Amino acid sequence: MKRALHLGTNGKSRRGRPGRSCENASMRSTPAEDEPSPGRYRPYRADSLLVEHDGPVAVITINRPERRNAVDSVCADQLREAFLAFDSDEERSVAVLAGAGGTFCAGADLKAVAEGDRRPIPDDGPGPMGPTRLTLGKPVIAAVEGYAVAGGIELALWCDLRVAAEDAIFGVFCRRFGVPLCDLGTVRLPRIVGHGRAMDLILTGRAVPAPEALTLGLATRVVAPGEALAAAVALAHQLAALPQICLRSDRLSALEQWGLTEEEAARNEARRGRAVVDSGETLEGALRFAGGAGRRGVALD
């Protein structure tokens, strides 16, 4: 039987020793008998997000600046629902994830945890931060101002691309408080920056400035302070202007190959490629090229 641990409960045994390895600090399936039970959690903000549409681009902003956009269980649920809605919206092609008030996301809301907020950490199903276990059919770009730390870096890693301000900071800051990475941070970070570099960041929890994040491959682009959202939206519009069937197919093939052998990945790529050609999008592009469009890498109108 699969168990759903919960973020925010004590992981010690009655003798004060650490419990089993899957019950780290801040996790336990049921509260310890000698642990005082906090009152029922009452979120200070019922609506945690701002969702705006800019043509084919959806901009989803975590709007909890009083908590540095740290995510409680209510915000996590709203984030997941917002991205599911984006994925099913035929009028939107790319989403941008941002944070209000100059901070991307400070991770899980530990103040809310202390106030009684509990969220499951299941083997399957939603991640504690909300959308991090979803595989969408469309790309998402993170617009990172300020801090993207702890669960916030996991949200950024879930995005396909990360546009960061020059003074932005990434980091596994939860290392200091015994809060584990449960939103695929230990999976995506090694895949993006390489195992050795990821272990440095995961084990030390050190701060990573945006220029270093760019050299590591953690940040995709670095822009002037205060310009991350505008740059991310501009990039989103560039992606939205491209042939979408092919773009989405190649993106999913790149994501799916991680769980496949090379031979399986080759077959999956071929299957997806045939579907794109069969859609007619490839022939349409070939006719435009033959007519003189897009030569020497020039952008198409």
PDB file of C-alpha atoms in Angstrom:
ATOM      1  CA  MET A   1       0.000   0.000   0.000  1.00  0.00           C
ATOM      2  CA  LYS A   2       1.331   3.420  -0.949  1.00  0.00           C
ATOM      3  CA  ARG A   3       1.541   6.000   1.806  1.00  0.00           C
ATOM      4  CA  ALA A   4       1.054   9.734   1.606  1.00  0.00           C
ATOM      5  CA  LEU A   5       3.412  11.502   3.953  1.00  0.00           C
ATOM      6  CA  HIS A   6       2.664  15.078   4.940  1.00  0.00           C
ATOM      7  CA  LEU A   7       4.815  18.182   4.909  1.00  0.00           C
ATOM      8  CA  GLY A   8       4.893  19.848   8.275  1.00  0.00           C
ATOM      9  CA  THR A   9       4.817  17.049  10.856  1.00  0.00           C
ATOM     10  CA  ASN A  10       7.594  15.768  13.066  1.00  0.00           C
ATOM     11  CA  GLY A  11       9.775  12.920  11.794  1.00  0.00           C
ATOM     12  CA  LYS A  12      11.335  11.786  15.099  1.00  0.00           C
ATOM     13  CA  SER A  13      10.674   8.513  16.863  1.00  0.00           C
ATOM     14  CA  ARG A  14       9.453   8.440  20.472  1.00  0.00           C
ATOM     15  CA  ARG A  15      13.039   7.933  21.627  1.00  0.00           C
ATOM     16  CA  GLY A  16      14.077  11.125  19.840  1.00  0.00           C
ATOM     17  CA  ARG A  17      16.030   9.321  17.130  1.00  0.00           C
ATOM     18  CA  PRO A  18      15.346   9.953  13.462  1.00  0.00           C
ATOM     19  CA  GLY A  19      12.715   7.692  11.972  1.00  0.00           C
ATOM     20  CA  ARG A  20      13.078   5.716   8.755  1.00  0.00           C
ATOM     21  CA  SER A  21      14.836   7.436   5.884  1.00  0.00           C
ATOM     22  CA  CYS A  22      11.571   8.239   4.089  1.00  0.00           C
ATOM     23  CA  GLU A  23      10.343  10.127   7.170  1.00  0.00           C
ATOM     24  CA  ASN A  24      12.795  13.002   7.242  1.00  0.00           C
ATOM     25  CA  ALA A  25      12.393  16.116   9.324  1.00  0.00           C
ATOM     26  CA  SER A  26       9.102  17.785   8.395  1.00  0.00           C
ATOM     27  CA  MET A  27       7.466  14.523   7.230  1.00  0.00           C
ATOM     28  CA  ARG A  28       5.400  11.845   8.922  1.00  0.00           C
ATOM     29  CA  SER A  29       2.265   9.964   7.923  1.00  0.00           C
ATOM     30  CA  THR A  30       0.531  10.696  11.237  1.00  0.00           C
ATOM     31  CA  PRO A  31       1.407  13.222  13.964  1.00  0.00           C
ATOM     32  CA  ALA A  32       3.500  11.955  16.848  1.00  0.00           C
ATOM     33  CA  GLU A  33       1.354  11.251  19.925  1.00  0.00           C
ATOM     34  CA  ASP A  34       3.369  13.597  22.098  1.00  0.00           C
ATOM     35  CA  GLU A  35       3.368  16.411  19.535  1.00  0.00           C
ATOM     36  CA  PRO A  36       0.956  19.271  20.248  1.00  0.00           C
ATOM     37  CA  SER A  37      -1.551  19.569  17.449  1.00  0.00           C
ATOM     38  CA  PRO A  38      -1.839  23.053  15.931  1.00  0.00           C
ATOM     39  CA  GLY A  39      -5.256  24.469  15.253  1.00  0.00           C
ATOM     40  CA  ARG A  40      -7.022  24.181  11.928  1.00  0.00           C
ATOM     41  CA  TYR A  41      -5.109  26.074   9.274  1.00  0.00           C
ATOM     42  CA  ARG A  42      -6.737  29.294   8.119  1.00  0.00           C
ATOM     43  CA  PRO A  43      -5.050  30.788   5.040  1.00  0.00           C
ATOM     44  CA  TYR A  44      -4.567  34.530   5.252  1.00  0.00           C
ATOM     45  CA  ARG A  45      -5.288  34.869   1.527  1.00  0.00           C
ATOM     46  CA  ALA A  46      -7.988  32.912  -0.327  1.00  0.00           C
ATOM     47  CA  ASP A  47      -6.933  33.877  -3.862  1.00  0.00           C
ATOM     48  CA  SER A  48      -3.198  33.353  -4.301  1.00  0.00           C
ATOM     49  CA  LEU A  49      -2.819  33.905  -8.039  1.00  0.00           C
ATOM     50  CA  LEU A  50      -3.190  36.506 -10.739  1.00  0.00           C
ATOM     51  CA  VAL A  51      -3.964  35.041 -14.167  1.00  0.00           C
ATOM     52  CA  GLU A  52      -3.731  37.317 -17.200  1.00  0.00           C
ATOM     53  CA  HIS A  53      -3.932  36.659 -20.927  1.00  0.00           C
ATOM     54  CA  ASP A  54      -1.800  38.435 -23.508  1.00  0.00           C
ATOM     55  CA  GLY A  55      -3.023  36.958 -26.766  1.00  0.00           C
ATOM     56  CA  PRO A  56      -1.626  33.417 -26.976  1.00  0.00           C
ATOM     57  CA  VAL A  57       0.376  33.887 -23.754  1.00  0.00           C
ATOM     58  CA  ALA A  58      -0.970  33.180 -20.268  1.00  0.00           C
ATOM     59  CA  VAL A  59       0.817  34.941 -17.396  1.00  0.00           C
ATOM     60  CA  ILE A  60       0.319  33.220 -14.045  1.00  0.00           C
ATOM     61  CA  THR A  61       1.638  35.203 -11.077  1.00  0.00           C
ATOM     62  CA  ILE A  62       1.981  33.952  -7.513  1.00  0.00           C
ATOM     63  CA  ASN A  63       0.455  36.820  -5.545  1.00  0.00           C
ATOM     64  CA  ARG A  64       1.575  36.322  -1.948  1.00  0.00           C
ATOM     65  CA  PRO A  65       4.244  39.037  -1.648  1.00  0.00           C
ATOM     66  CA  GLU A  66       3.773  39.311   2.125  1.00  0.00           C
ATOM     67  CA  ARG A  67       5.212  35.784   2.345  1.00  0.00           C
ATOM     68  CA  ARG A  68       7.766  36.258  -0.459  1.00  0.00           C
ATOM     69  CA  ASN A  69       5.374  34.219  -2.619  1.00  0.00           C
ATOM     70  CA  ALA A  70       5.940  31.143  -0.475  1.00  0.00           C
ATOM     71  CA  VAL A  71       3.328  28.521  -1.352  1.00  0.00           C
ATOM     72  CA  ASP A  72       0.805  27.110   1.098  1.00  0.00           C
ATOM     73  CA  SER A  73      -1.581  24.243   0.323  1.00  0.00           C
ATOM     74  CA  VAL A  74      -4.235  26.622  -1.030  1.00  0.00           C
ATOM     75  CA  CYS A  75      -1.775  28.301  -3.400  1.00  0.00           C
ATOM     76  CA  ALA A  76      -0.395  24.906  -4.481  1.00  0.00           C
ATOM     77  CA  ASP A  77      -3.872  23.719  -5.461  1.00  0.00           C
ATOM     78  CA  GLN A  78      -4.582  26.951  -7.315  1.00  0.00           C
ATOM     79  CA  LEU A  79      -1.285  26.744  -9.214  1.00  0.00           C
ATOM     80  CA  ARG A  80      -2.037  23.226 -10.349  1.00  0.00           C
ATOM     81  CA  GLU A  81      -5.555  24.124 -11.461  1.00  0.00           C
ATOM     82  CA  ALA A  82      -4.342  27.243 -13.270  1.00  0.00           C
ATOM     83  CA  PHE A  83      -1.827  25.278 -15.324  1.00  0.00           C
ATOM     84  CA  LEU A  84      -4.333  22.540 -16.111  1.00  0.00           C
ATOM     85  CA  ALA A  85      -6.686  25.264 -17.346  1.00  0.00           C
ATOM     86  CA  PHE A  86      -3.886  26.757 -19.456  1.00  0.00           C
ATOM     87  CA  ASP A  87      -3.072  23.372 -20.960  1.00  0.00           C
ATOM     88  CA  SER A  88      -6.676  22.836 -22.043  1.00  0.00           C
ATOM     89  CA  ASP A  89      -7.159  26.395 -23.359  1.00  0.00           C
ATOM     90  CA  GLU A  90      -6.940  26.216 -27.147  1.00  0.00           C
ATOM     91  CA  GLU A  91      -6.317  29.971 -27.375  1.00  0.00           C
ATOM     92  CA  ARG A  92      -3.119  29.879 -25.266  1.00  0.00           C
ATOM     93  CA  SER A  93       0.160  28.439 -26.517  1.00  0.00           C
ATOM     94  CA  VAL A  94       2.755  29.408 -23.890  1.00  0.00           C
ATOM     95  CA  ALA A  95       2.552  30.244 -20.185  1.00  0.00           C
ATOM     96  CA  VAL A  96       4.797  32.448 -18.072  1.00  0.00           C
ATOM     97  CA  LEU A  97       5.126  31.812 -14.323  1.00  0.00           C
ATOM     98  CA  ALA A  98       6.138  34.814 -12.217  1.00  0.00           C
ATOM     99  CA  GLY A  99       5.986  36.110  -8.666  1.00  0.00           C
ATOM    100  CA  ALA A 100       4.552  39.409  -7.429  1.00  0.00           C
ATOM    101  CA  GLY A 101       6.537  42.050  -5.591  1.00  0.00           C
ATOM    102  CA  GLY A 102      10.031  41.306  -6.872  1.00  0.00           C
ATOM    103  CA  THR A 103      10.362  37.697  -5.673  1.00  0.00           C
ATOM    104  CA  PHE A 104       9.739  34.581  -7.742  1.00  0.00           C
ATOM    105  CA  CYS A 105       9.037  32.115  -4.930  1.00  0.00           C
ATOM    106  CA  ALA A 106      10.605  31.434  -1.535  1.00  0.00           C
ATOM    107  CA  GLY A 107       9.428  27.818  -1.474  1.00  0.00           C
ATOM    108  CA  ALA A 108       6.920  26.172   0.823  1.00  0.00           C
ATOM    109  CA  ASP A 109       5.252  28.542   3.280  1.00  0.00           C
ATOM    110  CA  LEU A 110       6.855  27.401   6.532  1.00  0.00           C
ATOM    111  CA  LYS A 111       4.850  29.969   8.476  1.00  0.00           C
ATOM    112  CA  ALA A 112       1.725  28.245   7.202  1.00  0.00           C
ATOM    113  CA  VAL A 113       3.208  24.885   8.227  1.00  0.00           C
ATOM    114  CA  ALA A 114       3.757  26.253  11.719  1.00  0.00           C
ATOM    115  CA  GLU A 115       0.139  27.476  11.676  1.00  0.00           C
ATOM    116  CA  GLY A 116      -1.163  23.983  10.938  1.00  0.00           C
ATOM    117  CA  ASP A 117      -1.017  23.725   7.151  1.00  0.00           C
ATOM    118  CA  ARG A 118      -0.538  20.131   6.082  1.00  0.00           C
ATOM    119  CA  ARG A 119      -0.057  18.874   2.550  1.00  0.00           C
ATOM    120  CA  PRO A 120       0.448  15.298   1.331  1.00  0.00           C
ATOM    121  CA  ILE A 121       3.651  13.996  -0.221  1.00  0.00           C
ATOM    122  CA  PRO A 122       2.238  11.010  -2.121  1.00  0.00           C
ATOM    123  CA  ASP A 123       4.148   8.543  -4.233  1.00  0.00           C
ATOM    124  CA  ASP A 124       1.847   9.543  -7.078  1.00  0.00           C
ATOM    125  CA  GLY A 125      -0.376  12.555  -7.615  1.00  0.00           C
ATOM    126  CA  PRO A 126       0.201  16.290  -7.158  1.00  0.00           C
ATOM    127  CA  GLY A 127       3.477  17.575  -5.758  1.00  0.00           C
ATOM    128  CA  PRO A 128       3.415  19.677  -2.576  1.00  0.00           C
ATOM    129  CA  MET A 129       4.145  22.847  -4.606  1.00  0.00           C
ATOM    130  CA  GLY A 130       1.212  22.183  -6.956  1.00  0.00           C
ATOM    131  CA  PRO A 131       1.974  21.653 -10.662  1.00  0.00           C
ATOM    132  CA  THR A 132       5.450  20.101 -10.428  1.00  0.00           C
ATOM    133  CA  ARG A 133       4.395  16.554 -11.327  1.00  0.00           C
ATOM    134  CA  LEU A 134       2.326  17.617 -14.313  1.00  0.00           C
ATOM    135  CA  THR A 135       3.594  17.065 -17.849  1.00  0.00           C
ATOM    136  CA  LEU A 136       1.864  19.712 -19.890  1.00  0.00           C
ATOM    137  CA  GLY A 137       1.500  19.663 -23.647  1.00  0.00           C
ATOM    138  CA  LYS A 138       2.694  23.277 -23.966  1.00  0.00           C
ATOM    139  CA  PRO A 139       5.806  25.137 -22.773  1.00  0.00           C
ATOM    140  CA  VAL A 140       6.091  27.205 -19.604  1.00  0.00           C
ATOM    141  CA  ILE A 141       8.683  29.932 -19.004  1.00  0.00           C
ATOM    142  CA  ALA A 142       9.751  31.072 -15.521  1.00  0.00           C
ATOM    143  CA  ALA A 143      10.297  34.823 -15.060  1.00  0.00           C
ATOM    144  CA  VAL A 144      12.648  34.954 -12.072  1.00  0.00           C
ATOM    145  CA  GLU A 145      13.126  38.146 -10.096  1.00  0.00           C
ATOM    146  CA  GLY A 146      14.592  38.023  -6.609  1.00  0.00           C
ATOM    147  CA  TYR A 147      14.682  34.612  -4.990  1.00  0.00           C
ATOM    148  CA  ALA A 148      13.824  31.242  -6.521  1.00  0.00           C
ATOM    149  CA  VAL A 149      14.758  29.058  -3.590  1.00  0.00           C
ATOM    150  CA  ALA A 150      13.750  25.823  -1.867  1.00  0.00           C
ATOM    151  CA  GLY A 151      10.432  24.778  -3.433  1.00  0.00           C
ATOM    152  CA  GLY A 152      10.715  27.921  -5.554  1.00  0.00           C
ATOM    153  CA  ILE A 153      13.721  26.528  -7.396  1.00  0.00           C
ATOM    154  CA  GLU A 154      11.700  23.350  -7.961  1.00  0.00           C
ATOM    155  CA  LEU A 155       8.924  25.395  -9.575  1.00  0.00           C
ATOM    156  CA  ALA A 156      11.534  27.078 -11.773  1.00  0.00           C
ATOM    157  CA  LEU A 157      13.063  23.707 -12.705  1.00  0.00           C
ATOM    158  CA  TRP A 158       9.615  22.440 -13.696  1.00  0.00           C
ATOM    159  CA  CYS A 159       9.406  25.214 -16.287  1.00  0.00           C
ATOM    160  CA  ASP A 160      10.925  24.596 -19.710  1.00  0.00           C
ATOM    161  CA  LEU A 161      12.939  27.839 -19.736  1.00  0.00           C
ATOM    162  CA  ARG A 162      14.093  30.246 -17.015  1.00  0.00           C
ATOM    163  CA  VAL A 163      14.565  33.956 -17.703  1.00  0.00           C
ATOM    164  CA  ALA A 164      16.310  35.516 -14.697  1.00  0.00           C
ATOM    165  CA  ALA A 165      17.135  39.055 -13.645  1.00  0.00           C
ATOM    166  CA  GLU A 166      20.852  39.738 -13.095  1.00  0.00           C
ATOM    167  CA  ASP A 167      20.303  40.074  -9.342  1.00  0.00           C
ATOM    168  CA  ALA A 168      18.131  36.964  -9.001  1.00  0.00           C
ATOM    169  CA  ILE A 169      19.209  34.189  -6.626  1.00  0.00           C
ATOM    170  CA  PHE A 170      18.620  30.440  -6.954  1.00  0.00           C
ATOM    171  CA  GLY A 171      19.268  27.950  -4.172  1.00  0.00           C
ATOM    172  CA  VAL A 172      18.178  24.922  -2.168  1.00  0.00           C
ATOM    173  CA  PHE A 173      17.714  27.092   0.922  1.00  0.00           C
ATOM    174  CA  CYS A 174      15.450  24.485   2.550  1.00  0.00           C
ATOM    175  CA  ARG A 175      18.641  22.532   3.282  1.00  0.00           C
ATOM    176  CA  ARG A 176      19.070  24.619   6.440  1.00  0.00           C
ATOM    177  CA  PHE A 177      15.705  23.616   7.890  1.00  0.00           C
ATOM    178  CA  GLY A 178      15.514  19.898   7.165  1.00  0.00           C
ATOM    179  CA  VAL A 179      12.822  20.369   4.538  1.00  0.00           C
ATOM    180  CA  PRO A 180      13.326  17.873   1.694  1.00  0.00           C
ATOM    181  CA  LEU A 181      13.028  18.416  -2.017  1.00  0.00           C
ATOM    182  CA  CYS A 182       9.769  16.658  -2.915  1.00  0.00           C
ATOM    183  CA  ASP A 183       8.837  18.379  -6.182  1.00  0.00           C
ATOM    184  CA  LEU A 184      11.406  16.621  -8.409  1.00  0.00           C
ATOM    185  CA  GLY A 185      14.241  18.959  -7.444  1.00  0.00           C
ATOM    186  CA  THR A 186      16.600  16.011  -6.961  1.00  0.00           C
ATOM    187  CA  VAL A 187      15.578  14.714 -10.399  1.00  0.00           C
ATOM    188  CA  ARG A 188      15.390  17.798 -12.591  1.00  0.00           C
ATOM    189  CA  LEU A 189      18.378  19.685 -11.213  1.00  0.00           C
ATOM    190  CA  PRO A 190      20.897  16.904 -12.088  1.00  0.00           C
ATOM    191  CA  ARG A 191      19.309  16.530 -15.522  1.00  0.00           C
ATOM    192  CA  ILE A 192      19.590  20.247 -16.241  1.00  0.00           C
ATOM    193  CA  VAL A 193      23.011  21.137 -14.796  1.00  0.00           C
ATOM    194  CA  GLY A 194      24.713  17.724 -14.494  1.00  0.00           C
ATOM    195  CA  HIS A 195      25.083  15.445 -11.483  1.00  0.00           C
ATOM    196  CA  GLY A 196      28.257  16.923  -9.999  1.00  0.00           C
ATOM    197  CA  ARG A 197      27.053  20.510 -10.083  1.00  0.00           C
ATOM    198  CA  ALA A 198      23.620  19.491  -8.809  1.00  0.00           C
ATOM    199  CA  MET A 199      25.151  17.705  -5.814  1.00  0.00           C
ATOM    200  CA  ASP A 200      27.029  20.882  -4.911  1.00  0.00           C
ATOM    201  CA  LEU A 201      23.783  22.862  -4.869  1.00  0.00           C
ATOM    202  CA  ILE A 202      21.686  20.149  -3.209  1.00  0.00           C
ATOM    203  CA  LEU A 203      24.136  19.324  -0.415  1.00  0.00           C
ATOM    204  CA  THR A 204      25.333  22.827   0.454  1.00  0.00           C
ATOM    205  CA  GLY A 205      22.114  24.750  -0.146  1.00  0.00           C
ATOM    206  CA  ARG A 206      24.269  27.702  -1.165  1.00  0.00           C
ATOM    207  CA  ALA A 207      23.022  30.794  -2.983  1.00  0.00           C
ATOM    208  CA  VAL A 208      23.569  30.803  -6.757  1.00  0.00           C
ATOM    209  CA  PRO A 209      23.539  34.279  -8.363  1.00  0.00           C
ATOM    210  CA  ALA A 210      21.943  34.546 -11.790  1.00  0.00           C
ATOM    211  CA  PRO A 211      25.240  34.994 -13.724  1.00  0.00           C
ATOM    212  CA  GLU A 212      26.538  31.726 -12.260  1.00  0.00           C
ATOM    213  CA  ALA A 213      23.154  30.084 -12.869  1.00  0.00           C
ATOM    214  CA  LEU A 214      23.534  31.036 -16.530  1.00  0.00           C
ATOM    215  CA  THR A 215      26.944  29.364 -16.776  1.00  0.00           C
ATOM    216  CA  LEU A 216      25.551  26.244 -15.089  1.00  0.00           C
ATOM    217  CA  GLY A 217      22.620  26.063 -17.502  1.00  0.00           C
ATOM    218  CA  LEU A 218      20.178  26.615 -14.653  1.00  0.00           C
ATOM    219  CA  ALA A 219      19.129  30.004 -16.053  1.00  0.00           C
ATOM    220  CA  THR A 220      18.345  30.122 -19.764  1.00  0.00           C
ATOM    221  CA  ARG A 221      18.739  33.879 -20.181  1.00  0.00           C
ATOM    222  CA  VAL A 222      19.782  36.721 -17.873  1.00  0.00           C
ATOM    223  CA  VAL A 223      18.353  40.218 -18.264  1.00  0.00           C
ATOM    224  CA  ALA A 224      18.521  43.521 -16.421  1.00  0.00           C
ATOM    225  CA  PRO A 225      16.901  43.703 -12.966  1.00  0.00           C
ATOM    226  CA  GLY A 226      13.178  44.247 -13.217  1.00  0.00           C
ATOM    227  CA  GLU A 227      13.030  43.021 -16.830  1.00  0.00           C
ATOM    228  CA  ALA A 228      12.535  39.282 -16.308  1.00  0.00           C
ATOM    229  CA  LEU A 229       8.771  39.278 -16.797  1.00  0.00           C
ATOM    230  CA  ALA A 230       8.834  41.465 -19.922  1.00  0.00           C
ATOM    231  CA  ALA A 231      11.638  39.356 -21.412  1.00  0.00           C
ATOM    232  CA  ALA A 232       9.845  36.109 -20.570  1.00  0.00           C
ATOM    233  CA  VAL A 233       6.599  37.337 -22.130  1.00  0.00           C
ATOM    234  CA  ALA A 234       8.470  38.466 -25.267  1.00  0.00           C
ATOM    235  CA  LEU A 235      10.110  35.037 -25.494  1.00  0.00           C
ATOM    236  CA  ALA A 236       6.716  33.392 -24.981  1.00  0.00           C
ATOM    237  CA  HIS A 237       5.309  35.341 -27.923  1.00  0.00           C
ATOM    238  CA  GLN A 238       8.245  34.194 -30.059  1.00  0.00           C
ATOM    239  CA  LEU A 239       7.475  30.580 -29.223  1.00  0.00           C
ATOM    240  CA  ALA A 240       3.752  31.096 -29.761  1.00  0.00           C
ATOM    241  CA  ALA A 241       4.435  32.406 -33.288  1.00  0.00           C
ATOM    242  CA  LEU A 242       6.155  29.170 -34.331  1.00  0.00           C
ATOM    243  CA  PRO A 243       4.344  26.137 -35.834  1.00  0.00           C
ATOM    244  CA  GLN A 244       2.745  24.668 -32.716  1.00  0.00           C
ATOM    245  CA  ILE A 245       2.178  21.033 -33.661  1.00  0.00           C
ATOM    246  CA  CYS A 246       5.874  20.519 -34.396  1.00  0.00           C
ATOM    247  CA  LEU A 247       7.071  22.576 -31.408  1.00  0.00           C
ATOM    248  CA  ARG A 248       4.895  20.689 -28.940  1.00  0.00           C
ATOM    249  CA  SER A 249       5.769  17.312 -30.436  1.00  0.00           C
ATOM    250  CA  ASP A 250       9.538  17.883 -30.267  1.00  0.00           C
ATOM    251  CA  ARG A 251       9.220  19.242 -26.718  1.00  0.00           C
ATOM    252  CA  LEU A 252       7.344  16.164 -25.532  1.00  0.00           C
ATOM    253  CA  SER A 253       9.795  13.848 -27.278  1.00  0.00           C
ATOM    254  CA  ALA A 254      12.655  15.548 -25.411  1.00  0.00           C
ATOM    255  CA  LEU A 255      10.821  15.117 -22.108  1.00  0.00           C
ATOM    256  CA  GLU A 256       9.745  11.528 -22.728  1.00  0.00           C
ATOM    257  CA  GLN A 257      13.196  10.274 -23.721  1.00  0.00           C
ATOM    258  CA  TRP A 258      14.443  10.427 -20.105  1.00  0.00           C
ATOM    259  CA  GLY A 259      12.461   7.311 -19.243  1.00  0.00           C
ATOM    260  CA  LEU A 260      13.324   5.391 -22.402  1.00  0.00           C
ATOM    261  CA  THR A 261      16.247   3.473 -23.820  1.00  0.00           C
ATOM    262  CA  GLU A 262      17.927   5.047 -26.844  1.00  0.00           C
ATOM    263  CA  GLU A 263      16.143   2.614 -29.139  1.00  0.00           C
ATOM    264  CA  GLU A 264      12.774   3.319 -27.531  1.00  0.00           C
ATOM    265  CA  ALA A 265      13.420   7.052 -27.671  1.00  0.00           C
ATOM    266  CA  ALA A 266      14.266   6.799 -31.379  1.00  0.00           C
ATOM    267  CA  ARG A 267      10.999   4.997 -32.089  1.00  0.00           C
ATOM    268  CA  ASN A 268       9.059   7.520 -30.023  1.00  0.00           C
ATOM    269  CA  GLU A 269      10.690  10.416 -31.881  1.00  0.00           C
ATOM    270  CA  ALA A 270       9.885   8.794 -35.222  1.00  0.00           C
ATOM    271  CA  ARG A 271       6.268   8.198 -34.193  1.00  0.00           C
ATOM    272  CA  ARG A 272       5.858  11.806 -33.129  1.00  0.00           C
ATOM    273  CA  GLY A 273       7.645  13.068 -36.244  1.00  0.00           C
ATOM    274  CA  ARG A 274       5.309  11.128 -38.529  1.00  0.00           C
ATOM    275  CA  ALA A 275       2.308  12.645 -36.746  1.00  0.00           C
ATOM    276  CA  VAL A 276       3.658  16.155 -37.386  1.00  0.00           C
ATOM    277  CA  VAL A 277       4.222  15.430 -41.084  1.00  0.00           C
ATOM    278  CA  ASP A 278       0.774  13.848 -41.369  1.00  0.00           C
ATOM    279  CA  SER A 279      -0.785  16.990 -39.860  1.00  0.00           C
ATOM    280  CA  GLY A 280       0.216  18.996 -42.935  1.00  0.00           C
ATOM    281  CA  GLU A 281       2.227  21.521 -40.925  1.00  0.00           C
ATOM    282  CA  THR A 282       5.534  20.343 -42.413  1.00  0.00           C
ATOM    283  CA  LEU A 283       4.308  20.679 -46.016  1.00  0.00           C
ATOM    284  CA  GLU A 284       2.986  24.138 -45.266  1.00  0.00           C
ATOM    285  CA  GLY A 285       6.399  25.145 -43.909  1.00  0.00           C
ATOM    286  CA  ALA A 286       8.195  23.623 -46.890  1.00  0.00           C
ATOM    287  CA  LEU A 287       6.011  25.610 -49.301  1.00  0.00           C
ATOM    288  CA  ARG A 288       6.750  28.838 -47.423  1.00  0.00           C
ATOM    289  CA  PHE A 289      10.487  28.117 -47.554  1.00  0.00           C
ATOM    290  CA  ALA A 290      10.317  27.318 -51.258  1.00  0.00           C
ATOM    291  CA  GLY A 291       8.597  30.656 -51.734  1.00  0.00           C
ATOM    292  CA  GLY A 292      11.586  32.466 -50.198  1.00  0.00           C
ATOM    293  CA  ALA A 293      10.523  32.847 -46.549  1.00  0.00           C
ATOM    294  CA  GLY A 294      12.917  32.292 -43.659  1.00  0.00           C
ATOM    295  CA  ARG A 295      16.165  32.084 -45.613  1.00  0.00           C
ATOM    296  CA  ARG A 296      19.416  32.375 -43.582  1.00  0.00           C
ATOM    297  CA  GLY A 297      17.506  32.053 -40.311  1.00  0.00           C
ATOM    298  CA  VAL A 298      15.421  35.172 -40.817  1.00  0.00           C
ATOM    299  CA  ALA A 299      12.335  35.175 -38.595  1.00  0.00           C
ATOM    300  CA  LEU A 300       9.032  34.490 -40.299  1.00  0.00           C
ATOM    301  CA  ASP A 301       6.244  37.066 -40.224  1.00  0.00           C
TER     302      ASP A 301
END
